[in-house]
CSV table of C-alpha atoms and ligand atoms in Angstrom, one decimal:
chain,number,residue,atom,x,y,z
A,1,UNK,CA,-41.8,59.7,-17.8
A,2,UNK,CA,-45.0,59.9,-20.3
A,3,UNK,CA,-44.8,56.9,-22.7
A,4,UNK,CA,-43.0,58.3,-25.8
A,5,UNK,CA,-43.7,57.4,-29.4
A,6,UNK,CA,-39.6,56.5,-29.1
A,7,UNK,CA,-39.6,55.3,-25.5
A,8,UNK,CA,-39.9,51.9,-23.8
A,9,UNK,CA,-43.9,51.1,-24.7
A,10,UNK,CA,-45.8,50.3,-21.8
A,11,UNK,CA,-46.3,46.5,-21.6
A,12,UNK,CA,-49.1,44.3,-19.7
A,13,UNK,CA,-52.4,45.4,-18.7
A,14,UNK,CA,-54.1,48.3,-17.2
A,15,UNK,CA,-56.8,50.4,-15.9
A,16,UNK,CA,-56.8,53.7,-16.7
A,17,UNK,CA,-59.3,55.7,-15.4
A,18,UNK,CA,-60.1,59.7,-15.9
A,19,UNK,CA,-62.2,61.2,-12.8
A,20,UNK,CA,-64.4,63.9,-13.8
A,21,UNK,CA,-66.7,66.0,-11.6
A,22,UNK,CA,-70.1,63.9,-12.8
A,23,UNK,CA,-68.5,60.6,-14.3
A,24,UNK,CA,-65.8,58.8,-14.2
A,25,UNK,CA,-64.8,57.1,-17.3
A,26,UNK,CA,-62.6,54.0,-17.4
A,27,UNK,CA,-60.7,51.3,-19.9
A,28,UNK,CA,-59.2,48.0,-19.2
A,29,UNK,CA,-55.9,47.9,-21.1
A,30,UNK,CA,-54.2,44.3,-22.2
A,31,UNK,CA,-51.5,44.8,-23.9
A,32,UNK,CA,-51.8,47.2,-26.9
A,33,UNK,CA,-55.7,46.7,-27.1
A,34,UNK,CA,-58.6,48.2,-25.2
A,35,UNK,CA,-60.7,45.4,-24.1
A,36,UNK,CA,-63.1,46.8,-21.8
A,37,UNK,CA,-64.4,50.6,-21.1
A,38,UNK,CA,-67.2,52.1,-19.8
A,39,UNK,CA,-68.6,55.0,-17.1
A,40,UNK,CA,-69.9,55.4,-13.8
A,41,UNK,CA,-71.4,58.1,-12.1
A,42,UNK,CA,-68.5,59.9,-9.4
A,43,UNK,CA,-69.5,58.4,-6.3
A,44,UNK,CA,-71.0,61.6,-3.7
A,45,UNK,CA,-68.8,62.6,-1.0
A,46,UNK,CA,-65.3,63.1,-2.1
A,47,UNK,CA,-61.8,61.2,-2.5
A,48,UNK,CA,-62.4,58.3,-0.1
A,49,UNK,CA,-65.5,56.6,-2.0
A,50,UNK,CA,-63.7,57.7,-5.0
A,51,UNK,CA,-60.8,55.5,-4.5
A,52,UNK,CA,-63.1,52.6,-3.4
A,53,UNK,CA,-65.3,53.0,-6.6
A,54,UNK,CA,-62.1,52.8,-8.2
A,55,UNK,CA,-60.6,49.8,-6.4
A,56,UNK,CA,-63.9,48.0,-7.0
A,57,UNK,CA,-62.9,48.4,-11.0
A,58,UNK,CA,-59.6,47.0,-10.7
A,59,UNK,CA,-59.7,44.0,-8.4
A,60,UNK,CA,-62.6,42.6,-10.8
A,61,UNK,CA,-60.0,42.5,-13.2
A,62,UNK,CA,-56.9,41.2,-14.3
A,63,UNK,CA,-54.6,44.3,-14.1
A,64,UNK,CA,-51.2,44.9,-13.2
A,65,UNK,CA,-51.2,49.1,-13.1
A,66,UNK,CA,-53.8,51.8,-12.5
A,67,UNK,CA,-53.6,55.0,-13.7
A,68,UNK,CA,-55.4,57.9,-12.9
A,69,UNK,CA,-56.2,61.2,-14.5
A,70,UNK,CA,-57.4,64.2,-12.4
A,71,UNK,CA,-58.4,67.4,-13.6
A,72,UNK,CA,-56.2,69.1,-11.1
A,73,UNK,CA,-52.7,69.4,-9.4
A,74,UNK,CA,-50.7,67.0,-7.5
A,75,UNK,CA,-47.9,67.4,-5.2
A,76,UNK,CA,-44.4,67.3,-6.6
A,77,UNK,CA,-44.0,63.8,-6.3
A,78,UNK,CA,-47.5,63.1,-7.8
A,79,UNK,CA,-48.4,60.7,-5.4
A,80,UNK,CA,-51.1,63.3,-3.6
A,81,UNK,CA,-53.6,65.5,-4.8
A,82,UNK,CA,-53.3,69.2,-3.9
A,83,UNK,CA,-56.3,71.5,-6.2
A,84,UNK,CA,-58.9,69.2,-7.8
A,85,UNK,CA,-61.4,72.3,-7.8
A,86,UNK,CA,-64.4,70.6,-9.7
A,87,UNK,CA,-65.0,67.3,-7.4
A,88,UNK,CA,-66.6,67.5,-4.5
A,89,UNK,CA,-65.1,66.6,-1.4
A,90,UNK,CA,-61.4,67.7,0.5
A,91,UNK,CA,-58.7,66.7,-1.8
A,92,UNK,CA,-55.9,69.0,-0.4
A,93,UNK,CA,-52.9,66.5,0.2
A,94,UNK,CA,-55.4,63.7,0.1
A,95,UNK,CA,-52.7,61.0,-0.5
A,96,UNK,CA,-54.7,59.3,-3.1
A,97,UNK,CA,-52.3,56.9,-5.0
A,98,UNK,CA,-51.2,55.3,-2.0
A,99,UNK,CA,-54.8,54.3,-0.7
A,100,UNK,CA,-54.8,53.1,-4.2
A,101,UNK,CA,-52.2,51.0,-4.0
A,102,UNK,CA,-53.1,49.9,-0.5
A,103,UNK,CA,-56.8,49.0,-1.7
A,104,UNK,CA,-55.4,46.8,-4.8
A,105,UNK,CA,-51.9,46.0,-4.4
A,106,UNK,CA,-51.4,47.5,-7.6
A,107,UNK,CA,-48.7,50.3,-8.8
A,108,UNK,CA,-51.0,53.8,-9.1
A,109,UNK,CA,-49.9,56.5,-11.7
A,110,UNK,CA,-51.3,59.3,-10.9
A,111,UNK,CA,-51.6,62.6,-13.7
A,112,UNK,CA,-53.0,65.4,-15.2
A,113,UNK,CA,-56.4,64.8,-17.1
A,114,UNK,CA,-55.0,67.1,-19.8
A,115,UNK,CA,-51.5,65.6,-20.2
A,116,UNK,CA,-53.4,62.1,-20.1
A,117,UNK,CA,-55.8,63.2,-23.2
A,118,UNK,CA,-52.2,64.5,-24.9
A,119,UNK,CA,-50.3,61.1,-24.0
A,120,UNK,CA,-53.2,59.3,-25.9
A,121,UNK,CA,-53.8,61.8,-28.7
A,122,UNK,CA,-50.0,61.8,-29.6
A,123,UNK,CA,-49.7,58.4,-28.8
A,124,UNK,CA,-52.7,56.9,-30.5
A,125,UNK,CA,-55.0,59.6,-31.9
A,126,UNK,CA,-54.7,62.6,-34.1
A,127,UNK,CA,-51.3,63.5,-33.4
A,128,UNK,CA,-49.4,60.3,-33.8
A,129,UNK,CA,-47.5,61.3,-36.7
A,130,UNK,CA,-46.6,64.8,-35.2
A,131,UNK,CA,-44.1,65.3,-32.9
A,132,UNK,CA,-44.2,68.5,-31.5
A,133,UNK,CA,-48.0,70.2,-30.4
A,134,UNK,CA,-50.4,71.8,-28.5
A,135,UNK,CA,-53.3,70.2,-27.2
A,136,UNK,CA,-56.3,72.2,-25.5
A,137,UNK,CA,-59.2,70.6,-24.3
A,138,UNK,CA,-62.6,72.3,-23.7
A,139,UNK,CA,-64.7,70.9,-20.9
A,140,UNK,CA,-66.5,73.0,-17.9
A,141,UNK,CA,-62.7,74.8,-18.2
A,142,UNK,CA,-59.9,74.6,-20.7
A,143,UNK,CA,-56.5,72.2,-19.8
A,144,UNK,CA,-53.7,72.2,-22.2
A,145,UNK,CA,-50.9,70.0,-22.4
A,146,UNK,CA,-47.6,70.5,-24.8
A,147,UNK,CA,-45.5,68.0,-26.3
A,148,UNK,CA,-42.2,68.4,-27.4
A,149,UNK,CA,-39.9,65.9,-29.8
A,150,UNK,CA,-42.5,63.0,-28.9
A,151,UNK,CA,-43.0,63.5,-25.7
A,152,UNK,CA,-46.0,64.9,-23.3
A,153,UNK,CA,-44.2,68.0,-21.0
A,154,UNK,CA,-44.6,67.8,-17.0
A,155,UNK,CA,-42.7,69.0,-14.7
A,156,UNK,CA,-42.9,68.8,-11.5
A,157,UNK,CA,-46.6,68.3,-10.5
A,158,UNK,CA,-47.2,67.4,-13.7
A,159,UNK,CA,-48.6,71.2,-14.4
A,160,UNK,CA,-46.6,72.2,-17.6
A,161,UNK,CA,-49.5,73.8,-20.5
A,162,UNK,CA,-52.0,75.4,-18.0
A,163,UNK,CA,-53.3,77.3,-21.2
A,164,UNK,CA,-57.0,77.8,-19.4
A,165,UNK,CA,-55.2,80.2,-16.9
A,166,UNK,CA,-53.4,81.8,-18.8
A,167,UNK,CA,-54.6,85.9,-18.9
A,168,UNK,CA,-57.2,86.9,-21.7
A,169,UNK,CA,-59.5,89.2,-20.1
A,170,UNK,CA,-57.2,91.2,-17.3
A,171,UNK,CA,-59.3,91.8,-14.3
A,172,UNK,CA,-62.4,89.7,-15.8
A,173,UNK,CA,-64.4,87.4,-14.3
A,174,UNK,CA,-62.5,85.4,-11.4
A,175,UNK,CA,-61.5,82.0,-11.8
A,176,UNK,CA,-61.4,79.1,-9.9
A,177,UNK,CA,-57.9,79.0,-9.9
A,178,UNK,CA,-57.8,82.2,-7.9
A,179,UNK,CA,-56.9,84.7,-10.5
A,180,UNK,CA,-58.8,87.1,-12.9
A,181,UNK,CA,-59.5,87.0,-16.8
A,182,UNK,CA,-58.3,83.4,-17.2
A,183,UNK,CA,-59.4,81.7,-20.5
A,184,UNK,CA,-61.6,79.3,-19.7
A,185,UNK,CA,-63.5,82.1,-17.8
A,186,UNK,CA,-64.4,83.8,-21.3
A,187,UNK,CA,-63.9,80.0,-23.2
A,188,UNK,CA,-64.5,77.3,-20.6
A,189,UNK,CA,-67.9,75.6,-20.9
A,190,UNK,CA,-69.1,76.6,-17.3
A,191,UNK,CA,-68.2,80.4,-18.7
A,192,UNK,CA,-70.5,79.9,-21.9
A,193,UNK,CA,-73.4,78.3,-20.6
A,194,UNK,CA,-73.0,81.1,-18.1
A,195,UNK,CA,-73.2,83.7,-20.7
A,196,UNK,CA,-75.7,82.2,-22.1
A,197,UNK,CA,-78.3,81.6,-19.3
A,198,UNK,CA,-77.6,85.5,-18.8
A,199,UNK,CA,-78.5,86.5,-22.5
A,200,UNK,CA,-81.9,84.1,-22.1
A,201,UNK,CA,-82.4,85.9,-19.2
A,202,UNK,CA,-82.4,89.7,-20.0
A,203,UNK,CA,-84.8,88.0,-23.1
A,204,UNK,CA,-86.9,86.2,-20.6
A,205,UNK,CA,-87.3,83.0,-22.7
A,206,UNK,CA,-85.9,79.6,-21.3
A,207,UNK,CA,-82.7,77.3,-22.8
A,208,UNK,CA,-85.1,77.1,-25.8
A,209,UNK,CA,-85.2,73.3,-25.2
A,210,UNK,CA,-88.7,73.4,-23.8
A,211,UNK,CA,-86.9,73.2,-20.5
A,212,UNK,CA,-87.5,76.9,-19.0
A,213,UNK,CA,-86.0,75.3,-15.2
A,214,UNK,CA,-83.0,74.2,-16.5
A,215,UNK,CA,-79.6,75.5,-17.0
A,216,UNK,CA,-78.4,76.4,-20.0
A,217,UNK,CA,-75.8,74.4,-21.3
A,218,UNK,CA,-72.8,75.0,-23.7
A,219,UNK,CA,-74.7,72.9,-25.9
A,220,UNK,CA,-77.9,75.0,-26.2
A,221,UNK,CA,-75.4,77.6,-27.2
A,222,UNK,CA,-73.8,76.3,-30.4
A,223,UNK,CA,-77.0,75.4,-31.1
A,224,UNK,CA,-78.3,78.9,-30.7
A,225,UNK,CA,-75.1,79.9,-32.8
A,226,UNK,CA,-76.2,77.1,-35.4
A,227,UNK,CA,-79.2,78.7,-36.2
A,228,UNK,CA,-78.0,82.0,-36.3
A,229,UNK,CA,-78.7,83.4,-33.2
A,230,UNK,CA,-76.5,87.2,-32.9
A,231,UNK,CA,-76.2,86.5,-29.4
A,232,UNK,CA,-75.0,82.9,-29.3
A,233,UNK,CA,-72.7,84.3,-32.1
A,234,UNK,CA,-71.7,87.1,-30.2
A,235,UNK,CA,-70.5,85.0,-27.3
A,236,UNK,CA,-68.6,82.5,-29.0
A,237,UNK,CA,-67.0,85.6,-31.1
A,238,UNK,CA,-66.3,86.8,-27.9
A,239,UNK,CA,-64.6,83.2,-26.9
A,240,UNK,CA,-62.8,82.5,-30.3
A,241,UNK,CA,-60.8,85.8,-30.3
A,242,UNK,CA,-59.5,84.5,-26.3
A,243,UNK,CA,-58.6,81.0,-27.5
A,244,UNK,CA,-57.0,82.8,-30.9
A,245,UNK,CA,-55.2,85.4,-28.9
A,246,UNK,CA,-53.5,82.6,-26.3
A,247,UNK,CA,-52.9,80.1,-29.0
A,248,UNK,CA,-50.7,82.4,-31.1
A,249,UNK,CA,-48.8,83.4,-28.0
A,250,UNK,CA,-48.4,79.7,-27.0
A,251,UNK,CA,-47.3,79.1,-30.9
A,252,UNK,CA,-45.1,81.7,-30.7
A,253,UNK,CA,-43.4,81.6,-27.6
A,254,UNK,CA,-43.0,77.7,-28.2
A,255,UNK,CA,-41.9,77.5,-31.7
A,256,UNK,CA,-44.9,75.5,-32.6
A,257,UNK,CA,-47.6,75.0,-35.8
A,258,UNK,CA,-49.6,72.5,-34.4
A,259,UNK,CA,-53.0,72.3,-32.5
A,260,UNK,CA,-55.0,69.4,-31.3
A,261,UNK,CA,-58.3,70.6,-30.1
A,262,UNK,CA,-60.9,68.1,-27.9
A,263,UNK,CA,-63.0,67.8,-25.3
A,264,UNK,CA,-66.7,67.5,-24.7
A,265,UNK,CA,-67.1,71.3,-25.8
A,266,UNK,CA,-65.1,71.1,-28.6
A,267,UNK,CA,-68.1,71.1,-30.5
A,268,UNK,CA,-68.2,75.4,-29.8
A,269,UNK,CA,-64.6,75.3,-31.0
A,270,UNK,CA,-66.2,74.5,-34.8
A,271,UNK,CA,-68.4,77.7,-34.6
A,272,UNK,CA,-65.5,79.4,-32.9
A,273,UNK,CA,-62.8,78.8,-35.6
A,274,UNK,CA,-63.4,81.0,-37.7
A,275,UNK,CA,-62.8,83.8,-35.5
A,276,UNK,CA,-59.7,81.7,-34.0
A,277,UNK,CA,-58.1,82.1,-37.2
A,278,UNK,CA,-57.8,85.6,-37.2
A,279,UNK,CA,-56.9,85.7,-34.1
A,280,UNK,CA,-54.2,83.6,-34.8
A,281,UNK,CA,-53.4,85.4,-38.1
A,282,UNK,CA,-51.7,88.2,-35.9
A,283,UNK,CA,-48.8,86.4,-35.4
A,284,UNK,CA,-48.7,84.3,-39.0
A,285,UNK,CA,-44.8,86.4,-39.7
A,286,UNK,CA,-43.9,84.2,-36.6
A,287,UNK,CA,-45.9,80.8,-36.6
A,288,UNK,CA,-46.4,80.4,-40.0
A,289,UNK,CA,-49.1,78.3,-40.7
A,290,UNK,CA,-51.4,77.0,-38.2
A,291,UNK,CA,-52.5,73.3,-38.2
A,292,UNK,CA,-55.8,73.0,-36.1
A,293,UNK,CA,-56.6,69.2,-35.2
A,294,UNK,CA,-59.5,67.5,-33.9
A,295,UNK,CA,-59.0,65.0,-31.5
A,296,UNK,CA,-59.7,61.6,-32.5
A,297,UNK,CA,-59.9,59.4,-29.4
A,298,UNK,CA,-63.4,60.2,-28.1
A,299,UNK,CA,-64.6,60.6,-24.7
A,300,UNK,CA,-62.6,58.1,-23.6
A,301,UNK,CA,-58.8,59.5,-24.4
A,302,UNK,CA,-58.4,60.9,-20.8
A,303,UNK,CA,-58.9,57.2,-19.7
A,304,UNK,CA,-56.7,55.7,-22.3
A,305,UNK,CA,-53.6,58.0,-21.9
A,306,UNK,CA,-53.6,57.0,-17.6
A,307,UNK,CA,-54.0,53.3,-19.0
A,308,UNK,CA,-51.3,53.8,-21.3
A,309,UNK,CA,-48.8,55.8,-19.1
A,310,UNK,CA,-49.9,53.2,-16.0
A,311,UNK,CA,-47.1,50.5,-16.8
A,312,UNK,CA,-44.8,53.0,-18.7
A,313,UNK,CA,-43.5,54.1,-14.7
A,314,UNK,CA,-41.2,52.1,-12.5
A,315,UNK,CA,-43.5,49.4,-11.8
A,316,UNK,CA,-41.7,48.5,-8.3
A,317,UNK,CA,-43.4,49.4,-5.1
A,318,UNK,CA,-42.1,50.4,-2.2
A,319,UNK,CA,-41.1,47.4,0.4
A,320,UNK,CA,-43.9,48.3,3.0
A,321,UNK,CA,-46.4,48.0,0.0
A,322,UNK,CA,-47.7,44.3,-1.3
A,323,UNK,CA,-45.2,43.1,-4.0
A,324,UNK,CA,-46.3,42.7,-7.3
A,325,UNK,CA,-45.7,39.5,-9.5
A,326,UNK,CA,-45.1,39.0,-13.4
A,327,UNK,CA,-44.2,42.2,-14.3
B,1,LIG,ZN1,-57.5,80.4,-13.8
C-alpha cells in the first residue's frame, strides 16, 4: 500500500530515488526529515549500471529501504520492469528490485514515477490537506496519478491515472505507448518542443537562443509564448484545450474538483491555463468548480514519494535474501 495521510507512517530511513531518462535524482530519508539529496547523470547502457549506480548510493549510507520510481510499468507483482520507454537499454522483465536487493541487502520498493510525485505531493506538498485529487505531471510526456480518501490509486502494476494516454487527438501523432492521439503527444514536452522546432523551421530562424544547432526545447517555447509569439501561442492553445478536454472527463467520470499540476514543464501549463479553463468550463454543470494546484515539492518529489513509500511496505524479505536487522 502507498503511505496514507491515515495509515501506518513509514518509519526509519530511506533512499528514494526517481530514474529519469538523463538524471537520476535521489534523497536520503531519516525518519521524517530529508537529510541528503542530490543528482547524477543515468549511467549509459541500460538497467544493469543503473542498478549499480544505485547501489553505490545506498551502501554509502545508512539506509534500511530503497525505493524506486520509474517512469514506466512493472509487472503485477512490481518487482520487474516491463515498458520503461524513455531509458535506454532492455528493461522488458528486467527483474530490477531483486538485483537491488541482492546488491544491498536492503528491501526495494519499486513504483510509478507519477504515483511517487502524488504520494509526496498528498503526503507532504500541495495536496496535504486534500484528500481526494488528480495529479498530472508534465515532463517529455504527461503521467497522472489519482488519489482517493487519502490514498495514491494502483492497481495492479501500479498503472491506475495513465492520463498522458488517454485519447485527445484520434488518429494523431503516434505515441510511444503504441497508440494514436494520446495527450502528451499534443501536451507532452517532447511533443512541444517538436512543434516548435517545426514552426522555427518553416521560418528558417534557429531556437532564438543564439543556438541555431540546437533543439528546440519546451522551454524556448513558453518563452516564445511569453513574448507574444502567435505561434508559440498557437501551440500551447493547441495543448491547453487537450489537457482541458481530458481533465474535465477525468473530473467527471471520478467525481473530483481537484488538480495538482507539476513537473519540469509545468512551467507551459501557466501560459496554457487559460485555455484549460474553458476547456474545463464544458463540464462546470458536473464538476463544479475546478481547483488547479501547483505542485510544491520541487524537482525532487519523484524521489521523495519512493523514499517515503520505501519503509511503508512489508519490510521482510524473502528467506533466500540477506536478513535485515532493526527494523
Ligand atoms: Zn500513449
Amino acid at each position: 500500500m502507498v503511505a496514507t495521510r491515515s495509515g501506518p507512517r513509514p518509519a526509519g530511513s530511506a533512499l528514494g530515488v526517481d530514474i529519469g531518462g538523463t538524471n537520476i535524482k535521489w534523497v536520503h530519508r531519516a525518519r521524517a526529515a530529508v537529510v541528503e539529496q542530490g543528482t547524477l547523470p543515468t549511467p549509459a547502457g541500460g538497467p544493469v549500471q543503473i542498478v549499480a549506480a544505485i547501489a553505490e548510493l545506498a551502501v554509502a549510507r545508512t539506509v534500511e529501504a530503497i525505493g524506486a520510481a520509474l517512469p514506466g510499468h512493472l509487472s503485477p507483482d512490481m518487482r520487474s520492469t516491463t515498458t520503461i520507454p524513455n531509458i535506454d537499454g532492455d528493461w522488458q522483465d528486467f527483474p530490477l528490485a531483486d538485483l537491488l536487493e541482492r546488491a544491498t541487502a536492503k528491501p526495494v520498493l519499486l513504483m510509478n514515477d507519477a504515483r511517487a510525485f502524488a504520494s509526496a505531493e498528498l503526503t507532504l506538498g500541495s495536496a496535504r490537506t486534500h484528500t481526494d485529487v488528480v495529479f498530472m505531471t508534465m515532463g517529455t510526456g504527461i503521467g497522472g496519478a489519482i488519489a482517493l480518501g487519502g490514498t495514491v490509486l494502483r492497481g495492479p502494476g501500479d498503472r491506475v491515472g495513465e492520463i498522458g494516454h488517454m485519447a485527445a487527438a484520434p488518429g494523431g501523432d503516434l505515441c510511444g505507448c503504441g497508440a494514436r492521439g494520446c495527450l502528451e503527444t499534443v501536451a507532452g514536452g517532447r511533443a512541444l518542443a517538436a512543434r516548435w522546432s517545426q514552426a522555427l523551421a518553416s521560418r528558417g530562424t534557429g531556437t532564438g537562443t543564439g543556438t541555431q544547432d540546437r533543439s528546440a526545447t519546451p522551454e524556448d517555447l513558453v518563452r516564445a509564448a511569453r513574448s507574444g509569439d502567435t505561434t508559440a501561442l498557437e501551440i500551447l492553445g493547441t495543448a491547453a484545450t487537450a489537457v482541458g478536454t481530458v481533465l474535465g472527463s477525468v473530473l467527471a467520470q471520478l467525481g473530483l474538483s481537484t488538480v495538482v499540476v507539476g513537473g519540469g514543464v509545468a512551467p507551459a501549463f501557466e501560459v496554457m491555463r487559460p485555455a484549460v479553463e474553458p476547456a474545463l468550463g464544458d463540464r462546470r454543470r458536473l464538476i463544479g468548480p475546478v481547483t488547479i494546484l501547483a505542485a510544491a515539492l520541487g524537482p525532487y518529489a519523484g524521489a521523495m514519494g519512493a523514499a517515503l513509500n520505501a519503509t511503508a511496505q512489508p519490510l521482510a524479505v524473502p528467506s533466500a535474501r540477506p536478513q535485515l536487522s532493526g527494523i
